[in-house]
XYZ file of C-alpha atoms in Angstrom:
593
model
C 20.133 42.875 -28.339
C 18.974 46.445 -29.048
C 20.765 47.869 -25.985
C 23.989 46.046 -26.847
C 23.937 47.258 -30.448
C 23.164 50.809 -29.307
C 26.178 50.631 -26.976
C 28.404 49.641 -29.925
C 27.046 52.586 -31.903
C 27.897 54.884 -29.035
C 31.405 53.430 -28.601
C 32.328 53.307 -32.295
C 29.844 55.237 -34.446
C 32.083 55.257 -37.508
C 32.926 51.567 -37.511
C 31.301 49.576 -40.353
C 28.241 47.673 -39.161
C 26.747 46.176 -42.372
C 28.596 45.892 -45.684
C 26.755 44.934 -48.865
C 28.799 45.252 -52.031
C 30.227 48.770 -52.071
C 27.618 50.089 -49.630
C 28.797 50.428 -46.035
C 26.424 51.196 -43.201
C 28.258 52.510 -40.146
C 27.050 51.828 -36.617
C 25.839 55.435 -36.406
C 23.916 54.998 -39.675
C 22.539 51.669 -38.482
C 21.286 53.254 -35.277
C 19.624 56.085 -37.180
C 17.843 53.777 -39.636
C 16.837 51.302 -36.940
C 15.447 54.046 -34.734
C 13.351 55.546 -37.527
C 11.820 52.183 -38.427
C 11.353 51.220 -34.766
C 9.394 54.423 -34.195
C 7.168 53.615 -37.146
C 6.587 50.065 -35.899
C 5.691 51.438 -32.455
C 3.354 54.074 -33.912
C 1.491 51.302 -35.739
C 0.864 49.503 -32.465
C 3.403 46.686 -32.360
C 5.260 46.160 -29.099
C 6.428 43.473 -26.668
C 5.383 39.933 -27.630
C 3.745 41.140 -30.865
C 5.027 39.601 -34.084
C 6.403 41.723 -36.910
C 6.866 39.804 -40.191
C 9.856 40.634 -42.434
C 9.297 39.936 -46.111
C 12.594 41.108 -47.536
C 15.459 39.639 -49.567
C 18.770 38.989 -47.846
C 20.614 42.265 -47.402
C 20.978 45.466 -45.417
C 17.234 46.197 -45.304
C 16.554 42.815 -43.712
C 19.198 43.377 -40.991
C 17.834 46.857 -40.294
C 14.233 45.585 -40.149
C 15.030 42.736 -37.760
C 16.958 45.182 -35.531
C 14.064 47.630 -35.627
C 11.514 44.984 -34.640
C 13.605 44.092 -31.621
C 14.110 47.783 -30.810
C 10.342 48.207 -30.756
C 10.173 45.315 -28.292
C 8.498 43.020 -30.828
C 9.505 39.605 -32.121
C 10.505 39.318 -35.793
C 9.382 36.603 -38.227
C 11.755 36.510 -41.227
C 10.331 34.951 -44.416
C 11.857 33.884 -47.706
C 10.686 35.886 -50.685
C 11.245 32.989 -53.106
C 8.750 30.621 -51.471
C 5.165 30.553 -52.759
C 3.467 33.755 -51.659
C 0.425 31.816 -50.440
C 2.647 29.955 -47.986
C 4.174 33.203 -46.737
C 0.725 34.706 -46.227
C -0.301 31.621 -44.238
C 2.773 32.037 -42.031
C 2.022 35.729 -41.460
C -1.581 35.001 -40.558
C -0.702 31.977 -38.467
C 1.756 33.979 -36.382
C -0.788 36.759 -35.894
C 1.677 39.335 -37.204
C 0.407 42.887 -36.841
C 2.782 44.316 -39.385
C 4.798 43.069 -42.346
C 7.925 45.034 -43.210
C 8.613 44.748 -46.920
C 9.430 46.730 -50.065
C 7.066 48.216 -52.623
C 8.102 45.651 -55.245
C 7.274 42.746 -52.895
C 4.247 44.079 -51.061
C 1.632 42.691 -53.465
C 2.751 39.111 -52.774
C 1.719 39.336 -49.106
C -0.997 41.992 -49.435
C -3.830 39.726 -48.274
C -2.101 38.411 -45.135
C -4.115 40.599 -42.768
C -1.124 42.621 -41.577
C -0.377 46.286 -42.161
C 2.464 46.753 -44.670
C 5.413 48.952 -43.762
C 7.450 49.778 -46.880
C 11.099 50.349 -46.015
C 11.726 52.064 -49.341
C 8.853 54.503 -48.750
C 9.920 55.701 -45.313
C 11.169 59.309 -45.167
C 14.920 59.716 -44.958
C 15.696 59.701 -41.217
C 17.409 62.694 -39.685
C 20.862 61.916 -38.342
C 22.706 62.992 -35.241
C 22.172 63.025 -31.489
C 19.065 65.184 -31.685
C 17.265 62.485 -33.659
C 18.616 59.456 -31.881
C 19.462 60.468 -28.358
C 22.819 59.560 -26.891
C 22.180 55.819 -26.486
C 19.695 55.061 -29.221
C 15.989 54.223 -29.260
C 14.440 53.810 -25.778
C 13.689 50.066 -25.949
C 10.571 48.950 -24.058
C 11.331 47.009 -20.889
C 12.126 43.452 -21.906
C 12.583 40.324 -19.827
C 14.506 37.122 -20.545
C 11.057 35.583 -21.171
C 10.111 38.233 -23.794
C 9.764 36.955 -27.346
C 12.711 37.764 -29.641
C 11.917 35.983 -32.905
C 9.539 33.447 -34.402
C 10.504 30.845 -36.956
C 8.536 28.035 -38.566
C 9.273 24.352 -38.461
C 7.320 21.327 -39.652
C 4.831 19.575 -37.373
C 3.665 15.997 -37.206
C 0.036 17.045 -37.617
C 0.738 18.172 -41.150
C 0.814 21.902 -40.310
C 3.993 23.953 -39.909
C 4.526 25.218 -36.349
C 5.809 28.596 -35.268
C 8.566 28.397 -32.644
C 8.857 31.344 -30.245
C 12.441 32.024 -29.129
C 12.945 34.304 -26.147
C 15.482 37.007 -25.393
C 17.043 34.919 -22.610
C 17.922 32.156 -25.070
C 19.194 34.596 -27.683
C 21.317 36.462 -25.109
C 22.784 33.145 -23.975
C 23.662 32.253 -27.562
C 25.309 35.644 -28.165
C 27.335 35.431 -24.937
C 28.578 31.914 -25.715
C 29.404 32.841 -29.294
C 31.494 35.842 -28.295
C 33.573 33.756 -25.897
C 33.855 30.697 -28.112
C 35.122 32.618 -31.149
C 36.700 35.601 -29.264
C 34.744 38.113 -31.364
C 36.079 41.682 -31.308
C 35.349 44.949 -33.103
C 38.026 44.050 -35.610
C 36.259 40.952 -36.871
C 34.491 40.639 -40.199
C 31.693 38.122 -40.308
C 29.232 36.901 -42.939
C 25.491 36.699 -43.549
C 24.524 34.093 -46.115
C 21.727 32.027 -44.490
C 18.183 32.317 -45.844
C 16.006 34.671 -43.786
C 13.748 31.838 -42.588
C 16.715 29.741 -41.436
C 17.341 30.307 -37.722
C 21.077 30.521 -38.519
C 20.259 34.110 -39.558
C 20.148 34.895 -35.811
C 23.511 33.162 -35.348
C 25.115 35.315 -38.016
C 23.637 38.721 -37.205
C 23.312 39.200 -33.447
C 26.727 37.946 -32.211
C 28.311 40.150 -34.860
C 26.490 43.409 -34.208
C 26.407 43.083 -30.414
C 30.208 42.757 -30.395
C 30.781 45.685 -32.751
C 32.096 43.596 -35.654
C 31.315 44.164 -39.354
C 28.602 42.021 -40.989
C 29.296 41.345 -44.692
C 26.355 40.229 -46.863
C 27.509 37.400 -49.128
C 26.378 37.952 -52.767
C 23.788 35.392 -53.769
C 25.565 34.301 -56.954
C 28.669 33.232 -55.006
C 26.755 30.539 -53.107
C 26.807 28.373 -56.220
C 30.464 28.971 -57.124
C 32.638 27.707 -54.240
C 35.971 28.818 -55.725
C 34.730 32.360 -56.153
C 33.289 32.317 -52.647
C 36.699 31.367 -51.250
C 38.266 34.290 -53.144
C 35.556 36.647 -51.871
C 36.040 35.541 -48.249
C 39.774 36.117 -48.583
C 39.387 39.432 -50.381
C 36.967 40.722 -47.747
C 39.273 39.628 -44.903
C 36.447 37.556 -43.399
C 37.566 36.104 -40.068
C 34.511 34.138 -38.870
C 31.795 32.629 -41.096
C 28.826 30.312 -40.797
C 28.428 27.992 -43.810
C 25.646 25.408 -44.300
C 27.114 21.914 -44.164
C 26.549 20.940 -47.827
C 28.358 24.067 -49.036
C 31.079 23.708 -46.403
C 32.089 20.258 -47.670
C 32.593 21.805 -51.108
C 34.720 24.661 -49.730
C 37.126 22.745 -47.532
C 38.617 20.770 -50.417
C 39.501 23.908 -52.387
C 42.880 25.671 -52.209
C 42.745 28.604 -49.761
C 44.949 31.722 -50.055
C 47.304 31.779 -47.067
C 49.180 34.361 -45.073
C 52.929 34.209 -44.457
C 52.420 32.013 -41.369
C 50.453 29.444 -43.381
C 47.012 30.358 -41.996
C 44.041 31.752 -43.891
C 42.415 35.099 -43.086
C 39.406 33.055 -42.066
C 40.118 31.649 -38.593
C 36.826 29.885 -37.870
C 34.231 28.230 -40.110
C 31.007 27.247 -38.368
C 29.017 24.504 -40.119
C 25.514 23.293 -39.415
C 22.082 22.573 -40.816
C 22.794 18.989 -41.864
C 24.782 16.001 -40.694
C 28.512 16.405 -41.324
C 29.804 13.163 -42.705
C 33.552 13.801 -42.816
C 36.406 15.348 -40.888
C 38.557 18.329 -41.828
C 41.126 17.782 -44.574
C 44.761 17.684 -43.509
C 46.312 21.123 -43.549
C 43.026 23.073 -43.516
C 44.269 26.592 -42.654
C 41.460 27.466 -40.240
C 39.437 25.823 -37.463
C 36.167 24.138 -38.386
C 33.324 23.754 -35.857
C 30.329 21.451 -36.101
C 27.169 23.086 -34.704
C 24.008 21.173 -33.827
C 20.656 22.465 -32.636
C 16.960 22.130 -33.383
C 14.846 25.177 -34.167
C 13.288 24.730 -30.744
C 16.685 25.214 -29.087
C 17.843 28.742 -30.102
C 20.004 27.780 -33.092
C 22.970 26.029 -31.439
C 22.710 23.517 -28.612
C 26.029 21.668 -28.985
C 29.291 22.535 -30.704
C 32.632 20.855 -31.260
C 35.798 21.327 -33.264
C 35.826 19.120 -36.331
C 38.750 16.701 -36.046
C 41.051 15.937 -38.980
C 39.902 13.154 -41.266
C 42.801 10.935 -40.211
C 41.487 11.109 -36.627
C 37.942 10.107 -37.658
C 38.830 6.783 -39.307
C 35.810 6.931 -41.552
C 33.259 7.901 -38.874
C 31.265 11.159 -38.915
C 32.539 13.928 -36.627
C 30.742 14.331 -33.283
C 28.206 17.119 -32.702
C 30.297 18.294 -29.760
C 29.371 19.221 -26.204
C 26.542 21.438 -24.899
C 27.256 25.160 -25.196
C 27.362 27.342 -22.093
C 23.929 27.632 -20.515
C 22.544 24.527 -22.241
C 22.172 21.080 -20.659
C 21.944 17.840 -22.631
C 20.333 14.620 -21.366
C 20.505 11.275 -23.206
C 17.416 9.383 -22.107
C 15.694 6.065 -22.723
C 11.981 5.852 -23.735
C 11.016 5.963 -20.063
C 12.884 9.247 -19.532
C 15.815 7.721 -17.640
C 19.477 8.564 -18.384
C 21.221 5.841 -20.400
C 24.705 4.563 -19.628
C 27.777 6.118 -21.192
C 28.178 4.974 -24.785
C 24.583 3.774 -25.114
C 22.139 5.317 -27.585
C 19.215 7.388 -26.343
C 17.075 10.373 -27.272
C 18.670 13.793 -26.809
C 16.732 16.141 -24.522
C 17.830 19.766 -24.119
C 17.419 21.988 -21.099
C 18.677 25.321 -19.871
C 18.636 28.794 -21.350
C 18.382 27.745 -24.970
C 14.991 26.062 -24.838
C 12.392 27.995 -26.778
C 9.115 29.137 -25.226
C 7.192 26.670 -27.332
C 4.907 26.715 -30.366
C 2.793 29.792 -31.013
C -0.945 29.181 -30.711
C -0.344 25.430 -30.564
C -2.969 22.959 -29.435
C -2.126 21.013 -26.253
C -1.352 17.831 -28.212
C 1.242 19.722 -30.278
C 3.405 20.747 -27.318
C 4.365 17.265 -26.223
C 8.080 17.632 -26.919
C 8.289 20.522 -24.450
C 7.970 19.622 -20.799
C 9.241 20.066 -17.246
C 12.914 19.371 -16.616
C 13.105 16.975 -13.646
C 16.906 17.075 -13.622
C 17.346 20.866 -13.284
C 16.797 20.983 -9.522
C 14.511 24.025 -9.691
C 10.825 24.552 -10.320
C 9.731 25.942 -13.646
C 12.708 24.567 -15.570
C 11.822 23.163 -18.963
C 13.334 20.805 -21.499
C 12.770 19.817 -25.112
C 12.831 16.276 -26.519
C 14.600 16.595 -29.869
C 13.661 13.244 -31.389
C 17.345 12.798 -32.290
C 19.203 9.676 -31.185
C 22.712 10.234 -29.836
C 25.347 8.569 -27.689
C 27.662 10.253 -25.218
C 31.385 9.616 -24.716
C 33.210 9.724 -21.380
C 34.316 13.295 -22.090
C 30.662 14.439 -22.598
C 31.034 14.523 -26.393
C 27.838 13.685 -28.248
C 27.580 11.651 -31.460
C 24.496 11.857 -33.694
C 22.987 8.461 -34.491
C 19.645 9.155 -36.217
C 15.980 10.086 -35.739
C 13.264 8.350 -33.740
C 10.419 9.544 -35.976
C 9.715 10.037 -39.661
C 11.271 13.472 -40.084
C 13.655 13.712 -43.016
C 16.569 15.901 -44.049
C 16.335 16.812 -47.732
C 19.154 19.085 -49.002
C 19.809 20.193 -45.410
C 16.180 21.095 -44.720
C 14.287 19.161 -42.047
C 10.928 18.092 -43.479
C 7.969 16.482 -41.835
C 6.273 14.154 -44.353
C 2.928 14.881 -42.699
C 3.163 18.501 -43.828
C 3.750 17.422 -47.436
C 0.937 14.891 -47.200
C -1.462 17.579 -45.966
C -0.821 19.580 -49.141
C -1.003 16.461 -51.328
C -4.393 15.485 -49.930
C -5.783 18.908 -50.840
C -5.124 18.264 -54.556
C -8.013 17.345 -56.788
C -8.666 13.630 -57.035
C -6.270 12.499 -54.257
C -8.117 9.976 -52.076
C -5.311 8.757 -49.831
C -1.565 9.344 -49.795
C 1.728 8.751 -48.028
C 5.054 10.517 -48.551
C 8.196 8.490 -47.905
C 11.981 8.789 -48.396
C 13.390 6.993 -51.405
C 16.846 6.390 -52.852
C 16.884 5.719 -56.586
C 20.397 4.320 -56.250
C 22.565 3.247 -53.260
C 24.694 6.406 -53.479
C 21.910 8.762 -54.514
C 20.599 11.518 -52.248
C 17.397 10.891 -50.334
C 14.352 12.126 -52.212
C 10.665 12.426 -51.335
C 8.244 10.180 -53.212
C 4.476 10.406 -52.841
C 2.340 7.276 -53.198
C -1.288 8.181 -53.786
C -4.647 6.570 -54.357
C -6.158 8.676 -57.152
C -9.623 9.059 -58.599
C -10.137 7.724 -62.103
C -8.693 9.996 -64.786
C -6.462 12.022 -62.441
C -2.961 12.552 -63.824
C -0.183 12.080 -61.163
C 1.936 14.670 -62.937
C -0.850 17.251 -62.607
C -1.142 16.467 -58.891
C 2.575 17.093 -58.440
C 2.395 20.338 -60.384
C -0.427 21.524 -58.130
C 1.800 21.009 -55.087
C 4.449 23.393 -56.465
C 2.088 26.315 -55.878
C 2.011 25.662 -52.127
C 5.367 24.165 -51.224
C 9.017 25.139 -51.622
C 10.843 23.092 -54.260
C 12.708 21.041 -51.644
C 9.384 19.796 -50.211
C 7.763 18.851 -53.537
C 7.976 15.063 -54.061
C 10.230 13.812 -56.808
C 7.240 11.894 -58.185
C 3.623 11.109 -57.388
C 3.121 7.362 -57.880
C -0.398 5.964 -58.416
C -1.217 2.986 -56.167
C -4.414 0.968 -55.822
C -4.185 1.069 -52.026
C -1.692 2.004 -49.348
C -0.077 -1.042 -47.687
C -0.739 -1.399 -43.953
C 1.165 -2.906 -41.030
C -0.313 -5.432 -38.644
C -1.333 -2.508 -36.442
C -3.295 -0.870 -39.216
C -0.792 1.918 -39.923
C 0.594 2.775 -43.364
C 3.586 0.585 -44.025
C 6.050 3.285 -44.972
C 9.002 0.916 -44.932
C 7.427 -1.167 -47.702
C 6.619 1.945 -49.735
C 10.211 3.221 -49.436
C 11.498 -0.137 -50.731
C 9.276 -0.213 -53.821
C 11.026 0.479 -57.116
C 9.848 3.576 -58.902
C 7.822 2.982 -62.078
C 9.399 3.323 -65.479
C 9.604 6.788 -66.973
C 6.530 8.337 -68.480
C 8.647 10.563 -70.745
C 12.152 9.626 -71.790
C 14.657 12.304 -72.776
C 14.774 12.740 -76.485
C 17.733 13.725 -78.626
C 16.483 16.668 -80.709
C 16.707 15.996 -84.430
C 19.160 13.165 -83.933
C 21.438 15.286 -81.711
C 22.338 13.401 -78.511
C 23.243 16.502 -76.489
C 19.868 16.710 -74.741
C 20.114 13.035 -73.792
C 23.716 13.530 -72.578
C 22.668 16.368 -70.259
C 19.606 14.407 -69.108
C 21.876 11.504 -68.081
C 23.994 13.913 -66.039
C 20.828 15.170 -64.315
C 19.642 11.649 -63.548
C 22.973 10.648 -62.054
C 23.374 13.862 -60.073
C 19.816 14.132 -58.751
C 19.222 10.419 -58.276
C 16.102 10.422 -60.464
C 15.235 7.537 -62.782
C 13.931 9.689 -65.665
C 13.973 13.237 -66.958
C 11.510 14.762 -69.389
C 12.644 17.376 -71.975
C 10.309 19.904 -70.320
C 11.547 19.245 -66.754
C 13.171 22.086 -64.851
C 16.436 21.266 -63.028
C 15.196 22.958 -59.845
C 11.726 21.395 -59.915
C 13.121 17.840 -59.806
C 15.532 18.309 -56.910
C 18.257 20.619 -58.139
C 19.679 23.355 -55.941
C 22.658 25.707 -55.922
C 25.090 23.035 -54.722
C 23.967 20.564 -57.370
C 24.442 23.286 -59.991
C 28.120 23.318 -58.985
C 28.371 19.551 -59.339
C 26.527 19.597 -62.657
C 28.974 22.139 -64.079
C 31.916 20.024 -62.917
C 30.442 16.848 -64.421
C 29.624 18.593 -67.677
C 33.171 19.995 -67.940
C 34.576 16.493 -67.539
C 32.551 15.469 -70.579
C 33.776 18.460 -72.577
C 30.605 20.557 -72.353
C 31.117 24.336 -72.011
C 28.518 24.772 -69.286
C 28.433 27.565 -66.688
C 26.352 27.936 -63.550
C 24.646 30.985 -65.027
C 23.461 28.835 -67.974
C 21.554 26.543 -65.603
C 19.886 29.462 -63.813
C 18.987 31.160 -67.084
C 17.827 27.983 -68.824
C 16.644 25.553 -66.126
C 14.452 23.503 -68.509
C 16.347 20.599 -70.055
C 15.452 21.308 -73.674
C 16.321 25.031 -73.346
C 19.620 24.246 -71.606
C 20.607 21.783 -74.297
C 19.899 24.398 -76.972
C 21.960 26.972 -75.113
C 24.911 24.611 -74.725
C 24.630 23.620 -78.385
C 25.006 27.256 -79.422
C 27.867 27.982 -77.004
C 31.487 27.653 -78.140
C 32.877 24.352 -76.839
C 36.443 25.554 -76.490
C 36.909 26.101 -72.765
C 40.557 27.105 -72.822
C 39.798 30.803 -72.474
C 38.566 30.448 -68.888
C 34.890 30.246 -69.724
């Protein structure tokens, strides 16, 4: 990647490389900043196969830092700054990161992680020009296809997150396929909106910069306002964009500005991160592509154009065919290929397979193994745990999972990881975390069933978990049980737990001083989030809300005549505070509020 980006800087130094708001970083400027930071990383002792953590918000600094880590020959580990800092420190320590690149305002949150901090906002202004950079950029250490490129964390069945090591060979294969699939040129404008820890960050950044296109950073506030995001994409002349599946399904039903020939400026929307349950609407003015791939498979393993809804006849779109350089096997439990049309577990081979888990115990590497179908020694494959079936034309259809992993708001979660945190809480004697639907059409939520010591408050246990887990991994509720039910084989009967009705509310929403507004908003929350109860002191985001559900809440509130904006929810996430804010707001929405 570093050599390819340096070549683009040499060929078109004045072309825009990274655009964030009104700030434009040219390829020459990018090379200068990357080289300066890469030198600093190298001076501090990080090089090939070392890990450099990036603790930065989405933006230009993050792109520069990731590029600099690669230019120093190291592998980058990008972390989210809005997750609990203790979790980020654990990830830094677990990956053995020598350095953490961050900003002065964020450094304290990861100060005890055992890595040397490199403050991007404290580095001296780099000198520009050929004398500082050399004609082709920073002299990258000799790298092999087997050299580590980036590290990203995923959940593990032992209850501990696992760090996946992705190699340069897999990343180069992804970039090469992407460029051909979407015919990327220097005239393209592409987006970066994925969270740093999401491996889709690699899908957005490296195909763009290695092909000399312009990477536009999507403003955070637009991710919760689909109509404004459409306008921004059009106004920025974005041509290719990755969009997480839940957001994509909001965008495709909106009206899109069109050119004279009836097409949009956007020609390709890539979706992924969750199961796509519908086809493309009739008349969608751009192509839509469904991308599938586990973290252990270098972002994308299969891809396919999303057919029109009329072609789907109510069935989910396929996950496509293997991308160039990737092989896909559909196998039975004995590791034998199943017949066409039959369901089996998807195994991936070829260039996209990651190296494995960093510092993993032997029992934690079971999904990685030798590829007996490759016809060469040393070939490896990865068992995804996903059930699929294959059509006659090699198209794959996702069927489900063979284990207990869950998808909550597009994030794959291992209940064992949540249980490990739950069992650390005071007074928790035994516990199991299971999926639960509070209504047939409600989203899947996590519910913890726990055997608790006398006097322990389940609500306090849940609050303790929020200090260690991201909001999406915190159970909707902790339910006290006398004992965990067991199967005939002595295992926890998770099916029975999932089927149990949730207990009645401990705190019902109250209408303040006889005003029913708080109760009205609470009912909207319960319907939208699929929760049976809401307390006046509950925060929207603590009980399952996210940016997409903010959009739906605003729409539902407007239908009931409430003058509610997305910003109100972010500013007043607690139910009682939000109700007070709405009560004081003018209820006439005719002025475009």
